[in-house]
mmCIF file of C-alpha atoms in Angstrom:
data_model
loop_
_atom_site.group_PDB
_atom_site.id
_atom_site.type_symbol
_atom_site.label_atom_id
_atom_site.label_comp_id
_atom_site.label_asym_id
_atom_site.label_seq_id
_atom_site.Cartn_x
_atom_site.Cartn_y
_atom_site.Cartn_z
ATOM 1 C CA MET A 1467 -112.992 124.718 91.108
ATOM 2 C CA LYS A 1468 -109.609 122.766 91.463
ATOM 3 C CA LEU A 1469 -106.384 124.976 90.772
ATOM 4 C CA LYS A 1470 -104.636 122.867 88.337
ATOM 5 C CA ILE A 1471 -101.198 122.067 88.522
ATOM 6 C CA PHE A 1472 -99.142 120.435 85.820
ATOM 7 C CA VAL A 1473 -95.898 119.335 87.127
ATOM 8 C CA LEU A 1474 -92.934 119.509 84.775
ATOM 9 C CA TYR A 1475 -90.283 116.558 85.142
ATOM 10 C CA GLY A 1476 -87.502 114.687 84.402
ATOM 11 C CA GLY A 1477 -85.917 117.096 81.901
ATOM 12 C CA LYS A 1478 -82.891 117.091 78.658
ATOM 13 C CA SER A 1479 -80.112 117.319 81.109
ATOM 14 C CA PRO A 1480 -77.780 115.224 83.609
ATOM 15 C CA GLU A 1481 -80.133 115.584 85.842
ATOM 16 C CA HIS A 1482 -82.299 113.576 84.547
ATOM 17 C CA GLU A 1483 -82.279 111.274 87.756
ATOM 18 C CA VAL A 1484 -82.783 114.091 90.299
ATOM 19 C CA SER A 1485 -85.535 115.504 88.777
ATOM 20 C CA LEU A 1486 -87.919 112.577 89.232
ATOM 21 C CA ARG A 1487 -86.861 112.350 92.570
ATOM 22 C CA THR A 1488 -87.864 115.177 93.118
ATOM 23 C CA ALA A 1489 -91.215 114.495 91.174
ATOM 24 C CA PHE A 1490 -92.133 111.784 92.768
ATOM 25 C CA THR A 1491 -91.783 113.144 96.652
ATOM 26 C CA VAL A 1492 -93.996 116.484 95.133
ATOM 27 C CA LEU A 1493 -96.284 114.212 93.372
ATOM 28 C CA GLY A 1494 -96.987 112.282 96.949
ATOM 29 C CA SER A 1495 -96.671 115.192 98.479
ATOM 30 C CA ILE A 1496 -99.452 117.494 97.055
ATOM 31 C CA ASP A 1497 -103.209 117.648 98.253
ATOM 32 C CA ARG A 1498 -105.304 116.685 95.787
ATOM 33 C CA ARG A 1499 -108.579 117.258 97.374
ATOM 34 C CA LYS A 1500 -107.922 120.691 96.401
ATOM 35 C CA HIS A 1501 -106.149 120.086 92.709
ATOM 36 C CA ASP A 1502 -105.991 118.315 89.883
ATOM 37 C CA VAL A 1503 -102.074 117.317 89.078
ATOM 38 C CA TYR A 1504 -101.204 116.794 86.056
ATOM 39 C CA PRO A 1505 -97.944 115.361 85.855
ATOM 40 C CA VAL A 1506 -95.513 115.824 82.297
ATOM 41 C CA TYR A 1507 -92.633 113.843 81.820
ATOM 42 C CA ILE A 1508 -89.995 115.095 79.771
ATOM 43 C CA THR A 1509 -87.362 112.639 77.853
ATOM 44 C CA ARG A 1510 -83.533 112.448 77.936
ATOM 45 C CA ASP A 1511 -84.456 113.297 74.464
ATOM 46 C CA GLY A 1512 -86.584 116.577 74.952
ATOM 47 C CA LEU A 1513 -89.670 114.139 74.228
ATOM 48 C CA TRP A 1514 -93.139 115.412 76.205
ATOM 49 C CA CYS A 1515 -94.892 113.004 77.232
ATOM 50 C CA CYS A 1516 -98.516 113.881 79.914
ATOM 51 C CA GLU A 1517 -101.132 110.458 80.056
ATOM 52 C CA GLY A 1518 -103.941 113.426 81.951
ATOM 53 C CA LEU A 1519 -104.825 113.607 85.584
ATOM 54 C CA LEU A 1520 -103.178 111.732 87.908
ATOM 55 C CA ASP A 1521 -105.515 108.905 89.724
ATOM 56 C CA ARG A 1522 -103.001 108.250 92.510
ATOM 57 C CA ARG A 1523 -100.481 109.023 93.789
ATOM 58 C CA PRO A 1524 -97.209 106.797 92.186
ATOM 59 C CA ASP A 1525 -96.296 103.430 93.788
ATOM 60 C CA ARG A 1526 -92.797 103.435 92.188
ATOM 61 C CA ILE A 1527 -89.942 106.682 90.698
ATOM 62 C CA GLU A 1528 -89.877 104.546 87.554
ATOM 63 C CA ASP A 1529 -93.723 104.427 87.342
ATOM 64 C CA LEU A 1530 -93.027 108.124 86.143
ATOM 65 C CA ALA A 1531 -91.086 107.389 83.037
ATOM 66 C CA LEU A 1532 -94.029 107.605 80.672
ATOM 67 C CA GLN A 1533 -93.701 106.967 76.990
ATOM 68 C CA PRO A 1534 -93.614 109.574 74.274
ATOM 69 C CA GLU A 1535 -96.682 109.060 71.675
ATOM 70 C CA ALA A 1536 -93.563 110.392 68.788
ATOM 71 C CA ARG A 1537 -90.343 111.330 68.161
ATOM 72 C CA SER A 1538 -90.244 114.431 67.393
ATOM 73 C CA ALA A 1539 -90.135 117.091 70.266
ATOM 74 C CA ALA A 1540 -92.221 120.018 68.658
ATOM 75 C CA HIS A 1541 -95.015 117.287 67.978
ATOM 76 C CA THR A 1542 -94.855 116.273 71.665
ATOM 77 C CA LEU A 1543 -94.460 119.656 72.967
ATOM 78 C CA GLY A 1544 -97.700 120.180 70.871
ATOM 79 C CA THR A 1545 -99.813 118.340 71.787
ATOM 80 C CA VAL A 1546 -99.037 118.065 75.788
ATOM 81 C CA LEU A 1547 -100.287 122.476 75.266
ATOM 82 C CA ILE A 1548 -103.515 121.529 72.656
ATOM 83 C CA ARG A 1549 -104.830 118.534 75.124
ATOM 84 C CA TRP A 1550 -103.481 119.724 78.012
ATOM 85 C CA ILE A 1551 -102.651 122.123 79.343
ATOM 86 C CA SER A 1552 -104.672 124.537 76.692
ATOM 87 C CA GLU A 1553 -107.651 122.350 77.323
ATOM 88 C CA ALA A 1554 -107.177 123.004 81.212
ATOM 89 C CA GLY A 1555 -109.561 125.844 81.512
ATOM 90 C CA GLY A 1556 -109.585 127.262 85.002
ATOM 91 C CA GLN A 1557 -106.569 128.861 86.791
ATOM 92 C CA ALA A 1558 -103.129 126.425 86.128
ATOM 93 C CA VAL A 1559 -100.197 126.858 87.180
ATOM 94 C CA VAL A 1560 -97.146 125.003 85.922
ATOM 95 C CA LEU A 1561 -94.796 123.373 88.827
ATOM 96 C CA PRO A 1562 -91.100 123.086 86.561
ATOM 97 C CA LEU A 1563 -89.312 120.402 88.968
ATOM 98 C CA LEU A 1564 -86.777 120.557 86.413
ATOM 99 C CA HIS A 1565 -82.773 121.056 88.040
ATOM 100 C CA GLY A 1566 -80.103 122.026 85.641
ATOM 101 C CA ALA A 1567 -79.848 122.519 81.402
ATOM 102 C CA ASN A 1568 -82.975 122.967 79.375
ATOM 103 C CA GLY A 1569 -85.248 123.595 82.902
ATOM 104 C CA GLU A 1570 -83.835 124.962 85.025
ATOM 105 C CA ASP A 1571 -81.893 128.211 83.163
ATOM 106 C CA GLY A 1572 -85.015 130.025 81.064
ATOM 107 C CA THR A 1573 -85.891 127.999 78.825
ATOM 108 C CA VAL A 1574 -89.184 126.306 80.253
ATOM 109 C CA GLN A 1575 -89.708 130.205 82.110
ATOM 110 C CA GLY A 1576 -89.347 131.522 78.505
ATOM 111 C CA LEU A 1577 -91.796 129.138 77.024
ATOM 112 C CA CYS A 1578 -94.632 129.616 80.003
ATOM 113 C CA GLU A 1579 -94.226 133.321 79.273
ATOM 114 C CA LEU A 1580 -94.994 132.895 76.229
ATOM 115 C CA LEU A 1581 -98.162 130.971 77.128
ATOM 116 C CA GLY A 1582 -99.467 133.109 79.725
ATOM 117 C CA VAL A 1583 -99.141 130.327 81.855
ATOM 118 C CA ALA A 1584 -98.347 131.003 85.753
ATOM 119 C CA TYR A 1585 -95.353 129.303 86.840
ATOM 120 C CA VAL A 1586 -93.657 128.481 90.530
ATOM 121 C CA GLY A 1587 -90.080 129.266 90.888
ATOM 122 C CA ASN A 1588 -87.935 132.271 89.280
ATOM 123 C CA GLY A 1589 -88.138 134.160 86.235
ATOM 124 C CA VAL A 1590 -85.996 133.465 82.472
ATOM 125 C CA LEU A 1591 -83.288 136.296 83.938
ATOM 126 C CA SER A 1592 -83.067 135.058 87.347
ATOM 127 C CA ALA A 1593 -83.052 131.166 85.985
ATOM 128 C CA ALA A 1594 -80.664 132.036 83.369
ATOM 129 C CA ILE A 1595 -78.056 133.697 85.819
ATOM 130 C CA THR A 1596 -77.942 131.638 88.637
ATOM 131 C CA LEU A 1597 -77.533 128.198 86.849
ATOM 132 C CA ASP A 1598 -74.465 130.639 84.986
ATOM 133 C CA LYS A 1599 -72.096 130.364 87.711
ATOM 134 C CA GLU A 1600 -70.027 133.154 85.739
ATOM 135 C CA VAL A 1601 -72.218 135.512 85.121
ATOM 136 C CA SER A 1602 -73.364 135.032 88.613
ATOM 137 C CA LYS A 1603 -69.749 135.261 89.671
ATOM 138 C CA ARG A 1604 -69.274 138.274 88.159
ATOM 139 C CA LEU A 1605 -72.150 139.856 90.190
ATOM 140 C CA LEU A 1606 -71.693 139.158 93.254
ATOM 141 C CA LYS A 1607 -67.960 140.525 92.478
ATOM 142 C CA GLN A 1608 -69.671 143.802 91.451
ATOM 143 C CA ALA A 1609 -71.369 144.122 94.488
ATOM 144 C CA GLY A 1610 -69.026 143.301 96.923
ATOM 145 C CA ILE A 1611 -69.793 140.021 98.193
ATOM 146 C CA GLU A 1612 -66.476 137.778 98.939
ATOM 147 C CA GLN A 1613 -66.342 135.063 96.745
ATOM 148 C CA ALA A 1614 -63.095 132.074 96.371
ATOM 149 C CA GLU A 1615 -60.563 133.519 93.869
ATOM 150 C CA TYR A 1616 -62.024 131.626 90.083
ATOM 151 C CA ARG A 1617 -60.669 131.923 86.161
ATOM 152 C CA CYS A 1618 -63.351 130.989 83.379
ATOM 153 C CA ILE A 1619 -62.335 128.966 79.935
ATOM 154 C CA ARG A 1620 -64.455 128.642 77.383
ATOM 155 C CA LEU A 1621 -64.029 125.696 75.191
ATOM 156 C CA GLU A 1622 -62.760 127.492 71.983
ATOM 157 C CA ASP A 1623 -59.863 129.611 74.379
ATOM 158 C CA TRP A 1624 -58.678 126.114 75.581
ATOM 159 C CA ARG A 1625 -58.526 124.224 72.148
ATOM 160 C CA GLN A 1626 -56.661 127.601 71.297
ATOM 161 C CA ARG A 1627 -53.858 127.842 73.958
ATOM 162 C CA ALA A 1628 -54.369 125.019 76.676
ATOM 163 C CA VAL A 1629 -50.470 125.124 77.839
ATOM 164 C CA ARG A 1630 -50.549 128.955 77.917
ATOM 165 C CA LEU A 1631 -54.612 129.009 80.600
ATOM 166 C CA MET A 1632 -53.177 125.808 82.394
ATOM 167 C CA GLU A 1633 -49.839 127.916 83.720
ATOM 168 C CA GLU A 1634 -52.085 130.828 84.587
ATOM 169 C CA VAL A 1635 -54.766 128.826 86.464
ATOM 170 C CA GLU A 1636 -51.776 127.375 88.319
ATOM 171 C CA SER A 1637 -50.321 130.856 89.035
ATOM 172 C CA GLU A 1638 -53.710 132.240 89.711
ATOM 173 C CA ILE A 1639 -55.332 129.828 91.678
ATOM 174 C CA GLY A 1640 -53.243 127.300 92.649
ATOM 175 C CA PHE A 1641 -53.746 123.820 93.766
ATOM 176 C CA PRO A 1642 -56.238 122.375 95.208
ATOM 177 C CA CYS A 1643 -58.619 123.432 92.978
ATOM 178 C CA TYR A 1644 -62.426 122.685 91.729
ATOM 179 C CA VAL A 1645 -63.240 122.700 87.973
ATOM 180 C CA LYS A 1646 -66.529 122.884 87.283
ATOM 181 C CA PRO A 1647 -69.154 123.527 84.054
ATOM 182 C CA ALA A 1648 -70.543 126.718 83.657
ATOM 183 C CA SER A 1649 -74.414 125.627 84.124
ATOM 184 C CA LEU A 1650 -74.742 122.510 86.571
ATOM 185 C CA GLY A 1651 -75.653 121.516 89.634
ATOM 186 C CA SER A 1652 -75.515 118.527 91.699
ATOM 187 C CA SER A 1653 -71.530 118.546 91.657
ATOM 188 C CA ILE A 1654 -72.308 116.275 87.791
ATOM 189 C CA GLY A 1655 -68.721 117.179 85.955
ATOM 190 C CA ILE A 1656 -66.801 119.035 88.869
ATOM 191 C CA SER A 1657 -63.497 118.169 90.272
ATOM 192 C CA ARG A 1658 -61.131 118.655 92.465
ATOM 193 C CA CYS A 1659 -57.516 118.700 91.606
ATOM 194 C CA GLU A 1660 -54.327 119.106 93.565
ATOM 195 C CA ASP A 1661 -51.484 119.146 90.401
ATOM 196 C CA ALA A 1662 -51.011 119.671 87.518
ATOM 197 C CA ILE A 1663 -52.100 116.128 86.016
ATOM 198 C CA GLN A 1664 -55.995 116.183 87.761
ATOM 199 C CA LEU A 1665 -56.489 120.028 86.640
ATOM 200 C CA ARG A 1666 -55.695 118.970 82.968
ATOM 201 C CA GLN A 1667 -58.075 115.756 83.566
ATOM 202 C CA GLY A 1668 -60.777 117.770 85.256
ATOM 203 C CA ILE A 1669 -60.826 120.584 82.558
ATOM 204 C CA GLU A 1670 -61.600 117.371 80.197
ATOM 205 C CA THR A 1671 -64.247 115.815 82.074
ATOM 206 C CA ALA A 1672 -66.016 119.503 82.737
ATOM 207 C CA PHE A 1673 -66.039 120.198 78.918
ATOM 208 C CA GLN A 1674 -67.687 117.243 77.809
ATOM 209 C CA TYR A 1675 -70.968 118.865 79.791
ATOM 210 C CA ASP A 1676 -70.394 122.602 78.753
ATOM 211 C CA SER A 1677 -68.630 125.005 76.745
ATOM 212 C CA LYS A 1678 -67.680 127.159 79.124
ATOM 213 C CA LEU A 1679 -66.253 126.114 83.168
ATOM 214 C CA VAL A 1680 -65.137 127.972 86.195
ATOM 215 C CA ILE A 1681 -61.733 126.796 88.520
ATOM 216 C CA GLU A 1682 -62.167 127.838 91.540
ATOM 217 C CA GLU A 1683 -59.457 128.028 94.676
ATOM 218 C CA GLU A 1684 -60.593 125.704 97.812
ATOM 219 C CA ILE A 1685 -61.629 127.354 100.739
ATOM 220 C CA ASP A 1686 -60.698 125.290 103.702
ATOM 221 C CA GLY A 1687 -64.184 125.309 105.684
ATOM 222 C CA ARG A 1688 -67.445 124.224 106.344
ATOM 223 C CA GLU A 1689 -69.821 124.360 103.708
ATOM 224 C CA ILE A 1690 -73.690 126.527 105.051
ATOM 225 C CA GLN A 1691 -76.281 127.025 103.246
ATOM 226 C CA VAL A 1692 -79.789 128.864 103.656
ATOM 227 C CA ALA A 1693 -83.241 128.615 102.004
ATOM 228 C CA VAL A 1694 -85.293 131.663 100.614
ATOM 229 C CA MET A 1695 -88.594 131.973 99.557
ATOM 230 C CA GLY A 1696 -90.652 134.531 98.818
ATOM 231 C CA ASN A 1697 -91.498 137.625 95.888
ATOM 232 C CA GLU A 1698 -90.731 140.960 96.332
ATOM 233 C CA ARG A 1699 -90.129 140.226 100.271
ATOM 234 C CA PRO A 1700 -88.083 137.203 100.732
ATOM 235 C CA LEU A 1701 -87.669 136.082 103.461
ATOM 236 C CA ALA A 1702 -84.510 133.197 104.623
ATOM 237 C CA SER A 1703 -84.791 130.371 107.252
ATOM 238 C CA LEU A 1704 -82.292 129.091 109.773
ATOM 239 C CA PRO A 1705 -79.142 128.072 108.016
ATOM 240 C CA GLY A 1706 -77.975 124.267 107.459
ATOM 241 C CA GLU A 1707 -75.189 122.183 106.398
ATOM 242 C CA PHE A 1708 -74.109 118.677 105.777
ATOM 243 C CA ILE A 1709 -71.953 116.830 107.978
ATOM 244 C CA HIS A 1710 -69.627 113.987 105.326
ATOM 245 C CA ARG A 1711 -66.848 112.560 105.821
ATOM 246 C CA SER A 1712 -65.497 112.775 102.335
ATOM 247 C CA ARG A 1713 -63.560 115.711 101.647
ATOM 248 C CA PHE A 1714 -65.659 117.124 98.328
ATOM 249 C CA PHE A 1715 -69.052 116.677 98.419
ATOM 250 C CA ASP A 1716 -69.328 115.194 95.102
ATOM 251 C CA PHE A 1717 -72.721 113.699 93.500
ATOM 252 C CA GLU A 1718 -72.174 110.322 95.036
ATOM 253 C CA SER A 1719 -71.819 111.477 98.454
ATOM 254 C CA LYS A 1720 -75.285 113.968 98.496
ATOM 255 C CA TYR A 1721 -77.132 110.688 97.029
ATOM 256 C CA LEU A 1722 -75.653 108.006 97.968
ATOM 257 C CA ASP A 1723 -73.450 108.409 101.160
ATOM 258 C CA LYS A 1724 -75.769 106.602 104.144
ATOM 259 C CA GLU A 1725 -74.499 108.640 106.668
ATOM 260 C CA LEU A 1726 -74.815 111.677 106.046
ATOM 261 C CA VAL A 1727 -75.801 113.881 108.245
ATOM 262 C CA MET A 1728 -78.475 116.697 108.584
ATOM 263 C CA SER A 1729 -77.327 119.460 110.395
ATOM 264 C CA VAL A 1730 -80.441 122.296 110.511
ATOM 265 C CA PRO A 1731 -80.013 124.815 111.677
ATOM 266 C CA ALA A 1732 -76.288 125.037 112.018
ATOM 267 C CA ALA A 1733 -73.732 124.787 114.881
ATOM 268 C CA VAL A 1734 -72.995 128.535 114.373
ATOM 269 C CA PRO A 1735 -72.819 131.991 116.653
ATOM 270 C CA PRO A 1736 -75.797 134.053 116.466
ATOM 271 C CA GLU A 1737 -73.376 136.527 114.460
ATOM 272 C CA VAL A 1738 -72.797 134.446 111.768
ATOM 273 C CA THR A 1739 -76.302 133.365 111.622
ATOM 274 C CA GLU A 1740 -77.505 136.616 110.844
ATOM 275 C CA ARG A 1741 -74.130 137.361 108.189
ATOM 276 C CA VAL A 1742 -75.812 133.928 106.822
ATOM 277 C CA ARG A 1743 -79.507 135.461 106.149
ATOM 278 C CA VAL A 1744 -78.944 138.601 105.384
ATOM 279 C CA THR A 1745 -75.625 138.528 102.950
ATOM 280 C CA ALA A 1746 -78.612 135.359 101.350
ATOM 281 C CA LEU A 1747 -81.218 137.868 100.757
ATOM 282 C CA LYS A 1748 -79.411 140.387 99.460
ATOM 283 C CA ALA A 1749 -77.985 137.840 96.582
ATOM 284 C CA TYR A 1750 -81.598 136.524 96.130
ATOM 285 C CA GLY A 1751 -82.248 140.068 94.945
ATOM 286 C CA LEU A 1752 -79.261 140.807 93.025
ATOM 287 C CA HIS A 1753 -80.017 137.840 91.228
ATOM 288 C CA GLU A 1754 -83.773 139.227 90.733
ATOM 289 C CA CYS A 1755 -85.114 136.202 91.822
ATOM 290 C CA SER A 1756 -88.630 135.420 93.232
ATOM 291 C CA GLY A 1757 -90.224 132.075 94.358
ATOM 292 C CA LEU A 1758 -87.577 130.043 95.812
ATOM 293 C CA ALA A 1759 -83.770 129.577 95.874
ATOM 294 C CA ARG A 1760 -81.237 128.041 98.178
ATOM 295 C CA VAL A 1761 -77.808 130.080 99.031
ATOM 296 C CA ASP A 1762 -74.966 128.153 99.633
ATOM 297 C CA PHE A 1763 -72.126 129.550 101.199
ATOM 298 C CA PHE A 1764 -68.495 128.523 102.642
ATOM 299 C CA LEU A 1765 -67.420 129.367 106.033
ATOM 300 C CA ASN A 1766 -63.321 129.395 107.573
ATOM 301 C CA LYS A 1767 -61.824 128.934 110.413
ATOM 302 C CA GLU A 1768 -61.858 132.870 111.070
ATOM 303 C CA GLY A 1769 -64.640 132.876 110.328
ATOM 304 C CA ARG A 1770 -64.829 134.890 106.559
ATOM 305 C CA LEU A 1771 -67.692 133.928 104.996
ATOM 306 C CA PHE A 1772 -67.574 132.958 100.762
ATOM 307 C CA LEU A 1773 -70.660 133.127 99.183
ATOM 308 C CA ASN A 1774 -70.856 129.930 96.666
ATOM 309 C CA GLU A 1775 -73.468 129.742 94.395
ATOM 310 C CA ILE A 1776 -77.367 130.238 94.594
ATOM 311 C CA ASN A 1777 -79.324 127.451 93.747
ATOM 312 C CA ALA A 1778 -82.688 128.358 91.794
ATOM 313 C CA PHE A 1779 -83.991 125.357 92.375
ATOM 314 C CA PRO A 1780 -82.399 123.558 94.592
ATOM 315 C CA GLY A 1781 -83.460 119.508 95.911
ATOM 316 C CA PHE A 1782 -86.789 119.118 96.350
ATOM 317 C CA THR A 1783 -86.957 115.654 97.802
ATOM 318 C CA GLY A 1784 -88.831 114.967 101.477
ATOM 319 C CA THR A 1785 -85.336 114.922 103.282
ATOM 320 C CA SER A 1786 -83.370 117.216 101.045
ATOM 321 C CA MET A 1787 -81.893 120.711 102.450
ATOM 322 C CA TYR A 1788 -84.507 122.899 100.949
ATOM 323 C CA PRO A 1789 -87.502 121.618 102.732
ATOM 324 C CA VAL A 1790 -85.626 120.946 105.916
ATOM 325 C CA MET A 1791 -84.970 124.172 106.961
ATOM 326 C CA TRP A 1792 -88.167 125.595 106.265
ATOM 327 C CA GLU A 1793 -89.937 123.279 108.110
ATOM 328 C CA ARG A 1794 -87.102 123.538 111.001
ATOM 329 C CA THR A 1795 -87.346 127.551 111.107
ATOM 330 C CA ASP A 1796 -91.145 127.879 111.572
ATOM 331 C CA GLY A 1797 -92.626 124.409 111.124
ATOM 332 C CA THR A 1798 -93.834 124.894 107.884
ATOM 333 C CA ALA A 1799 -94.443 121.093 106.377
ATOM 334 C CA TYR A 1800 -93.493 120.220 103.367
ATOM 335 C CA GLY A 1801 -97.060 120.297 101.471
ATOM 336 C CA GLU A 1802 -97.417 123.473 103.081
ATOM 337 C CA LEU A 1803 -94.720 124.461 101.775
ATOM 338 C CA ILE A 1804 -95.282 123.111 97.685
ATOM 339 C CA GLU A 1805 -98.851 125.475 98.541
ATOM 340 C CA LYS A 1806 -96.998 129.027 99.484
ATOM 341 C CA LEU A 1807 -94.958 128.565 96.389
ATOM 342 C CA MET A 1808 -97.710 128.368 94.449
ATOM 343 C CA ASP A 1809 -99.123 130.818 95.864
ATOM 344 C CA TYR A 1810 -95.756 133.351 94.887
ATOM 345 C CA ALA A 1811 -96.478 131.477 91.768
ATOM 346 C CA LEU A 1812 -100.140 133.069 90.956
ATOM 347 C CA THR A 1813 -98.829 136.303 92.649
ATOM 348 C CA ARG A 1814 -96.081 136.665 91.159
ATOM 349 C CA HIS A 1815 -98.492 135.910 87.718
ATOM 350 C CA ALA A 1816 -101.316 138.354 88.270
ATOM 351 C CA ASP A 1817 -98.747 141.331 88.596
ATOM 352 C CA ARG A 1818 -97.261 140.514 85.677
ATOM 353 C CA GLN A 1819 -100.300 139.896 83.438
ATOM 354 C CA ALA A 1820 -101.742 143.189 84.444
ATOM 355 C CA VAL A 1821 -98.745 145.128 82.986
ATOM 356 C CA ARG A 1822 -99.670 146.803 79.594
ATOM 357 C CA HIS A 1823 -97.986 146.337 76.297
ATOM 358 C CA ALA A 1824 -99.608 149.078 74.309
ATOM 359 C CA ARG A 1825 -100.101 152.368 74.173
#
């Protein structure tokens, strides 16, 4: 009997388009001779849509935007659960290709746990803490993993004492600095600030996306990434980096720059490669990760390594850094990588199902 795969994409998130790009590649790569694939689109309003079994590879990204049958999130979610997932029979796994809030933050993972359905990627706890940059930084600090100096600001505190907070950031962090929404990815809502005017503007922009933000000092150095995969005994890939012209690697640089160059493995000494891989695995375990994650670092001119952040579900198109790093580390092809991640999901699910819930 074929494994049934429910591919979730879209979502009520500023990273909606990024998710669709990922889904387009994944849906075209899953071996449908081995699996039954059910695309499940979540609209920007949080409505769930499924038209059943995928009968052919999608031709365009636009074709993935399915039409909901109702205007109630609860109604549409219930329809998908009752009509498709609960009636699936056999072995099933959810593949949540969701980036940012309402998908990468533990919410969908919690739903899968309640339903007793296997799902790819990190669990509820690890998904939540990796997406929240401020909580993640606290864990890293407690573990003694070096990172940039930072400051957290909450919206209510900003409303009460904005002037004083500006002074504290200038004194403690200085310029240039980066202002980031605490729970968002793809560089959305992030600003590089060189003076107080830009800092205020950056804070106001970040608060449009989150009620908590992180302000970090700028580390003058290279951005090094490493892919991690696995459950109890995870593996780390060779590191990679993007060679780009922009000072700030923003959304446009990541997704629209035609001259962006990927360097895998990154041109760093063997000792640095080893430190990157060891530190990535340490951070992966510290955050209780499972399945997959991408760990990002800064490497300055003196050779100091600063952990930037952990991405619980990194970009996953055919040209994204995560799958490319694995292909160039051990030859794992894109379709094979998807199979491995589903195997990790099913193994973890079986282990969790074996846990007793009664005396």
